[in-house]
Amino acid sequence: MSTEQPAIQRRASRKSVAFTDEKLVVDTDGNVTMIATQDDDTRDTAMSHTPRTPPLSAALGAFTDAPQAPADGAADGAPAIADDGLDLTLLKKKKKKAKKEDAEGADAVPAADGEEAIDLTMKKKKKKKAPKEEDEFAKKLEALNLEGGEAAAPAVDENVQDGDMDKGTGIWAHDETKTVNYNPLLSRFFALLSQKNPDHASTGTRSYKIPPPQCLREGNKKTIFANLPEICKRMKRSDEHVTAYLFAELGTSGSTDGARRLVIKGRFQQKQIENVLRTYIMEYVTCKTCRSPNTELSKGENRLYFITCNSCGSRRSVQAIKTGFSAQVGKRRKMRV
Amino acid sequence: MSGEIEIQNLKSRDPFAEADEDSGQTTQTQEYIHIRIQQRNGRKTLTTVQGIPSKFDHKKILKVIKKEFACNGTIISDTESKGMGEVIQLQGDHRLKIKDFLVDNDSGLGLDEKTIKIHGF
């Protein structure tokens, strides 16, 4: 458990492109995380009474309720915000919670180094997920007990702005007349915002997801990139453009077969194709201004390609795909030269 | 605009290269140094470095590199590379190492990192 939570935690160099189909997210730097869909469900049902505030307010560095939040919330919350931006909503929420609970697991962070190594196998991650869920749940329960116990005590105190807003205790009690301080109010606002309006709170922090490339080996020397049309459709780019880029970057050539699959000469692993696609997205899909992937590539006036962003309206030119120098490889060298 | 990008992309590969293009300096693309990789048979690869400024002595660079990376390599002349300039071609995947070498101030060429583009997987 403690070996993989930090893996989620350590996402300082997170970038915006992820390959996913269901629950697997591959970060650009190779981190693999799961989007916990069921995980969130459990939280909504069984854990609905868990204080929702701490994660968010921990990031704000202002909450007196959660005793363990300031300790690492202040330390971790900041990087979480400063981190590279585009992220998943679900993930984000979960991440912060995980962070908070991981106060004592913080020393296990170095263990994540091994985790950071790129592994894209789904099975591996899926296996890991189950114990994590339970563990998190248990931890949360503990935290709940802890907080519940403490919230009751200071609520009696005059000056302490305390209480659980979800349960309506302490300062959040309905008939409470005490003025509520700014910080708790602020954190309450954000908590409610993220609760009622999960999409709104996370605009711009979602990672861009495309289905992972499917790579098959044809014979010994060719790779089939099976779902190129699908990916292109997702990115709203023409097959030819992506193909040209792939060939230029990989320094090979290839063709398309009957089922519109791309046949690339040379042996390539899914990981490698992913990297290239990632750079493609960075260069030709994401808007540099607002980082939105919702862009269109069009040929401008003078043979230049332009990217027009659909969300912020910015327009910029992109470099044409150039193959550059490629060395002659293979037996035919003498024949051709 | 560039400010935001710098902050957000500090850790990414080469935020500046694109940013430069944005500001209309596309004419300078010739000055990029491209580091590419090519697959040969089996696990073998070739690394090609294109666009090292001509003020450097390519032969000497190659000599140093060959020793340092323990690999063989050649210089592909302008005529052979079909007008792409002199290209240093090394055996094996040395993309990162060669980038370090190009950037390094003490034992390398001390070039600007943003003029270097690494291609390939």
XYZ file of C-alpha atoms in Angstrom:
458
model
C 0.000 0.000 0.000
C 2.507 2.475 1.088
C 4.584 1.491 -1.858
C 2.070 2.637 -4.389
C 0.320 5.521 -2.854
C 3.422 7.624 -3.134
C 3.461 6.659 -6.767
C 0.303 8.598 -7.153
C 1.650 11.264 -5.006
C 4.788 11.765 -6.920
C 3.528 13.416 -9.949
C 5.584 16.489 -10.005
C 6.532 16.163 -13.600
C 3.153 15.147 -14.769
C 2.259 16.057 -18.265
C -0.960 16.323 -19.975
C -1.259 13.383 -22.251
C -2.488 10.084 -21.038
C -3.264 6.894 -22.752
C -6.251 5.196 -21.391
C -9.177 3.140 -22.292
C -10.808 2.412 -19.011
C -9.041 2.867 -15.809
C -5.466 3.068 -16.771
C -3.766 6.369 -17.125
C -0.239 6.610 -18.305
C 1.419 9.865 -17.601
C 3.925 11.290 -19.917
C 6.722 10.613 -17.581
C 5.694 7.022 -17.385
C 3.729 7.018 -14.229
C 0.782 4.741 -14.344
C -2.231 5.346 -12.269
C -5.732 4.113 -12.165
C -8.789 6.184 -12.285
C -10.790 4.714 -9.556
C -14.308 4.723 -10.754
C -15.649 2.197 -8.369
C -13.451 3.625 -5.763
C -15.299 6.831 -5.955
C -18.596 5.087 -5.796
C -17.766 3.505 -2.546
C -16.808 6.832 -1.222
C -20.069 8.325 -2.242
C -22.120 5.703 -0.602
C -20.332 4.302 2.346
C -18.129 7.254 2.913
C -20.571 10.004 2.311
C -20.237 11.152 5.842
C -16.537 11.538 5.591
C -15.593 15.163 5.745
C -15.060 16.258 2.241
C -13.353 19.406 3.124
C -9.933 18.406 4.323
C -8.419 17.497 1.000
C -9.328 20.752 -0.611
C -8.710 22.934 2.292
C -5.516 21.171 3.004
C -4.439 22.405 -0.352
C -5.469 25.842 0.682
C -3.464 25.426 3.802
C -6.311 26.588 5.907
C -8.321 24.249 7.935
C -8.255 23.726 11.576
C -10.353 20.656 11.626
C -8.135 18.003 10.212
C -5.314 17.551 12.674
C -3.042 15.773 10.279
C -3.819 17.879 7.287
C -1.609 20.868 7.976
C 1.382 18.652 8.527
C 1.614 17.296 5.070
C -1.266 19.028 3.454
C 0.739 22.193 3.429
C 3.743 20.368 2.153
C 2.015 18.286 -0.442
C -0.892 20.415 -1.318
C 1.279 23.061 -2.834
C 3.033 20.791 -5.300
C -0.300 19.323 -6.154
C -1.455 22.673 -7.287
C 1.799 23.624 -8.855
C 1.948 20.438 -10.748
C 1.647 20.435 -14.375
C -1.989 21.138 -14.639
C -4.144 18.893 -16.708
C -5.284 16.101 -14.540
C -8.287 13.977 -13.969
C -10.987 15.135 -11.721
C -11.499 11.900 -10.024
C -7.868 11.353 -9.753
C -7.243 14.717 -8.302
C -9.761 14.356 -5.624
C -8.525 11.014 -4.746
C -4.975 12.027 -4.907
C -5.358 14.739 -2.393
C -7.235 12.546 -0.047
C -4.639 9.918 -0.390
C -2.029 12.485 0.329
C -3.624 13.526 3.481
C -3.929 10.076 4.783
C -0.458 9.328 3.799
C 1.082 11.461 6.442
C 2.827 8.556 7.986
C 3.405 6.895 4.659
C 5.443 9.844 3.530
C 8.631 8.151 4.490
C 7.835 5.498 1.952
C 8.169 7.953 -0.866
C 11.561 6.764 -2.021
C 10.000 3.417 -2.648
C 8.103 5.002 -5.429
C 11.220 5.389 -7.452
C 10.948 1.877 -8.655
C 7.324 2.484 -9.368
C 8.132 5.378 -11.560
C 9.794 3.150 -14.017
C 7.545 2.797 -16.955
C 5.209 -0.090 -16.867
C 2.202 -0.060 -19.009
C 0.778 -3.432 -18.379
C -2.765 -3.191 -17.282
C -2.823 -6.411 -15.400
C -0.173 -5.336 -13.073
C -2.013 -2.285 -12.022
C -5.328 -3.946 -11.777
C -3.958 -6.420 -9.401
C -2.658 -3.743 -7.206
C -5.823 -1.848 -7.112
C -7.873 -4.107 -4.954
C -5.812 -4.018 -1.783
C -5.354 -0.331 -2.158
C -9.010 0.317 -2.171
C -9.551 -1.526 1.022
C -6.622 0.028 2.640
C -7.679 3.462 1.761
C -11.083 2.774 3.036
C -9.724 1.548 6.325
C -7.538 4.558 6.641
C -10.359 6.842 5.933
C -12.414 5.186 8.566
C -9.648 5.739 11.007
C -9.337 9.317 10.015
C -13.033 9.668 10.387
C -12.972 8.352 13.879
C -10.136 10.609 14.716
C -11.790 13.653 13.362
C -15.161 12.858 14.721
C -13.706 12.572 18.173
C -11.856 15.831 17.928
C -14.566 17.760 16.276
C -16.884 17.105 19.152
C -14.492 18.410 21.753
C -13.408 21.778 20.382
C -16.882 22.648 19.236
C -17.559 23.581 22.813
C -14.703 26.018 22.769
C -15.592 29.580 21.958
C -12.798 30.587 19.673
C -12.139 27.465 17.727
C -13.742 27.453 14.344
C -14.434 23.838 14.152
C -16.992 21.387 13.063
C -17.915 19.123 10.270
C -19.810 20.847 7.553
C -21.178 17.697 6.091
C -22.609 16.613 9.361
C -23.572 20.099 10.338
C -21.679 20.162 13.584
C -19.614 22.834 15.275
C -19.698 26.157 13.494
C -21.658 24.665 10.684
C -24.567 23.839 12.909
C -27.799 25.256 11.641
C -28.540 27.362 14.688
C -24.980 28.484 15.238
C -24.726 32.226 15.713
C -21.002 32.563 15.943
C -19.411 34.330 13.012
C -17.468 31.994 10.836
C -13.964 32.934 9.901
C -12.933 33.560 6.376
C -10.757 30.539 5.873
C -13.268 27.911 6.863
C -15.832 29.649 4.753
C -13.496 29.666 1.835
C -12.691 26.041 2.188
C -16.349 25.295 2.570
C -17.023 27.106 -0.643
C -14.459 25.101 -2.531
C -15.578 21.892 -0.945
C -19.141 22.498 -1.941
C -18.106 23.599 -5.370
C -16.166 20.477 -6.029
C -18.891 18.389 -4.510
C -21.826 19.690 -6.423
C -20.012 20.603 -9.533
C -17.170 18.248 -10.131
C -16.757 19.238 -13.746
C -16.617 22.888 -13.079
C -13.948 22.703 -10.469
C -11.665 20.782 -12.691
C -11.754 22.496 -16.030
C -8.316 22.594 -17.465
C -7.003 20.067 -15.070
C -8.076 17.035 -16.927
C -5.532 15.050 -18.790
C -6.084 14.369 -22.393
C -6.845 10.773 -22.960
C -6.536 8.779 -26.064
C -6.778 5.063 -26.442
C -3.415 3.371 -26.127
C -1.888 2.385 -29.413
C -2.221 -1.269 -30.202
C 0.946 -2.670 -31.557
C 1.148 -6.028 -33.142
C 4.122 -7.636 -34.695
C 3.859 -8.685 -38.234
C 6.503 -11.213 -38.924
C 9.818 -10.252 -37.550
C 10.479 -6.836 -38.919
C 7.216 -5.025 -39.130
C 4.926 -3.537 -36.565
C 1.246 -3.066 -37.048
C -0.275 -0.056 -35.457
C -3.828 -1.243 -35.335
C -5.898 1.577 -33.942
C -4.412 4.530 -35.720
C -7.708 5.639 -37.291
C -9.319 5.564 -33.903
C -6.625 7.658 -32.337
C -6.614 10.088 -35.214
C -10.324 10.473 -34.894
C -9.931 11.202 -31.246
C -7.289 13.804 -31.922
C -9.159 15.184 -34.915
C -6.175 14.879 -37.168
C -5.884 13.255 -40.518
C -4.354 9.820 -40.679
C -1.812 11.036 -43.166
C -0.536 13.752 -40.935
C -0.073 11.453 -37.983
C 1.445 8.795 -40.160
C 3.890 11.225 -41.668
C 4.905 12.356 -38.236
C 5.320 8.822 -36.990
C 7.487 7.886 -39.910
C 9.577 11.000 -39.617
C 10.158 10.506 -35.937
C 10.773 6.811 -36.040
C 12.985 7.193 -39.057
C 11.292 4.462 -40.988
C 8.686 3.971 -43.601
C 5.616 1.880 -43.907
C 2.235 1.531 -45.428
C -1.400 1.118 -44.629
C -3.038 -2.222 -45.003
C -6.526 -3.155 -46.045
C -8.080 -2.549 -42.654
C -6.538 0.920 -42.468
C -3.992 -0.307 -40.034
C -0.583 1.174 -40.242
C 2.278 -1.122 -41.003
C 5.552 0.292 -39.794
C 8.873 -1.126 -40.810
C 10.973 -1.997 -37.859
C 10.234 -3.339 -34.444
C 8.497 -0.950 -32.170
C 6.916 -1.462 -28.849
C 3.743 0.116 -27.706
C 5.704 2.248 -25.306
C 7.770 3.744 -28.050
C 4.809 4.518 -30.205
C 3.197 6.098 -27.208
C 6.125 8.384 -26.703
C 6.006 9.526 -30.262
C 2.284 10.085 -30.093
C 2.804 12.084 -26.981
C 5.218 14.413 -28.650
C 2.852 14.636 -31.561
C 0.075 15.714 -29.280
C 2.322 18.178 -27.570
C 3.324 19.670 -30.841
C 0.323 19.397 -33.081
C -2.713 18.936 -30.905
C -2.579 20.849 -27.672
C -3.093 24.553 -27.772
C -0.038 26.280 -26.422
C -2.046 29.057 -24.956
C -4.728 27.287 -23.009
C -3.407 23.743 -23.301
C -6.696 22.502 -24.549
C -6.591 19.579 -26.929
C -9.659 20.854 -28.664
C -7.922 22.235 -31.703
C -8.060 22.031 -35.437
C -5.243 21.723 -37.858
C -5.719 23.501 -41.124
C -3.637 24.528 -44.025
C -3.246 28.261 -44.052
C -2.559 30.661 -46.883
C 1.017 29.970 -47.707
C 1.447 26.264 -47.263
C 1.806 26.630 -43.565
C -0.145 24.572 -41.157
C -2.067 26.386 -38.484
C -3.587 25.158 -35.295
C -6.750 26.885 -34.300
C -7.927 26.384 -30.788
C -11.613 25.820 -30.379
C -11.722 26.784 -26.745
C -9.650 29.939 -26.607
C -9.579 30.906 -30.250
C -5.853 31.289 -30.520
C -4.160 30.446 -33.750
C -0.587 29.485 -34.272
C 1.515 28.040 -36.975
C 3.145 24.688 -36.583
C 6.174 23.341 -38.231
C 5.724 21.161 -41.205
C 6.784 17.600 -40.682
C 10.289 17.134 -41.872
C 12.004 13.853 -42.153
C 15.492 15.231 -41.985
C 18.490 13.107 -42.569
C 18.007 9.421 -42.494
C 20.817 7.083 -42.957
C 20.634 4.330 -45.449
C 20.107 1.152 -43.546
C 20.098 -2.291 -44.960
C 21.547 -4.360 -47.678
C 20.401 -2.309 -50.581
C 22.629 0.522 -49.680
C 25.030 0.086 -52.536
C 22.284 -0.417 -55.043
C 20.590 2.825 -54.251
C 23.549 5.150 -53.887
C 1.690 33.617 -23.142
C 5.244 32.482 -23.042
C 5.336 33.098 -19.351
C 2.647 30.614 -18.645
C 4.171 28.039 -20.858
C 7.531 28.345 -19.246
C 6.101 27.723 -15.861
C 3.945 24.847 -16.833
C 6.369 23.142 -19.068
C 9.534 23.589 -17.159
C 9.920 19.903 -16.735
C 8.916 18.889 -20.181
C 11.282 18.209 -22.963
C 11.725 21.407 -24.884
C 9.197 24.069 -24.177
C 11.344 26.733 -25.681
C 11.766 25.280 -29.075
C 8.114 25.625 -29.868
C 7.813 28.872 -28.087
C 10.431 30.267 -30.381
C 8.417 29.282 -33.374
C 5.433 30.932 -31.916
C 7.078 34.259 -31.859
C 7.578 34.111 -35.574
C 11.132 32.919 -35.640
C 10.375 30.006 -37.867
C 13.138 31.076 -40.155
C 15.609 29.901 -37.589
C 14.592 26.297 -37.791
C 17.697 25.565 -39.758
C 19.682 26.163 -36.648
C 18.162 23.330 -34.738
C 20.310 20.414 -34.004
C 18.359 17.287 -34.632
C 19.250 14.132 -32.852
C 17.558 11.167 -34.389
C 17.527 7.485 -33.944
C 17.104 4.822 -36.526
C 16.574 1.171 -36.167
C 18.841 -1.268 -37.809
C 18.545 -4.968 -37.697
C 17.809 -6.530 -34.375
C 18.418 -4.390 -31.372
C 20.894 -2.243 -33.175
C 20.352 1.404 -33.718
C 21.990 4.399 -35.275
C 22.085 7.864 -33.833
C 22.386 10.739 -36.226
C 23.175 14.273 -35.263
C 22.274 16.819 -37.841
C 22.965 20.507 -37.818
C 25.960 20.981 -35.579
C 27.197 24.485 -36.376
C 30.039 24.539 -38.852
C 32.198 26.565 -36.534
C 32.946 23.322 -34.783
C 35.299 20.814 -36.199
C 33.123 17.813 -36.815
C 36.031 15.477 -37.117
C 37.319 16.412 -33.744
C 33.894 16.147 -32.210
C 33.501 12.702 -33.640
C 36.839 11.651 -32.340
C 35.985 12.756 -28.835
C 32.545 11.253 -28.954
C 33.768 7.952 -30.215
C 36.133 7.697 -27.356
C 33.692 8.854 -24.775
C 30.712 6.778 -25.812
C 32.816 3.840 -26.867
C 31.168 3.523 -30.198
C 32.051 3.870 -33.787
C 30.733 6.534 -36.051
C 31.232 8.442 -39.220
C 30.652 11.829 -40.657
C 28.257 11.847 -43.530
C 29.316 14.590 -45.854
C 27.006 17.162 -47.298
C 26.831 15.512 -50.685
C 26.088 12.156 -49.217
C 23.348 13.409 -46.941
C 21.627 15.148 -49.847
C 22.043 18.693 -48.743
C 21.339 18.236 -45.070
C 24.769 19.358 -44.062
C 27.331 17.288 -42.328
C 25.785 14.619 -40.208
C 27.476 12.737 -37.465
C 26.340 9.186 -37.373
C 27.003 6.986 -34.422
C 26.357 3.353 -33.794
C 24.008 2.712 -30.969
C 21.524 4.804 -29.094
C 23.412 7.795 -27.732
C 20.732 10.395 -27.946
C 20.761 11.516 -24.360
C 24.457 11.246 -23.965
C 25.097 13.264 -27.034
C 22.684 15.884 -25.909
C 24.533 16.165 -22.646
C 27.726 16.438 -24.570
C 26.412 19.200 -26.793
C 25.096 21.140 -23.852
C 27.975 20.634 -21.509
C 30.057 23.732 -21.069
C 33.228 22.213 -19.747
C 33.804 19.058 -21.684
C 31.321 19.609 -24.457
C 30.275 22.210 -26.945
C 28.314 24.370 -24.560
C 25.415 24.825 -26.923
C 22.043 26.108 -25.963
C 19.714 23.368 -24.944
C 16.759 24.794 -26.733
C 18.385 24.485 -30.077
C 18.536 20.741 -29.714
C 15.699 18.527 -30.695
C 15.637 14.892 -29.895
C 13.505 12.812 -32.178
C 12.443 9.251 -32.082
C 10.843 7.014 -29.572
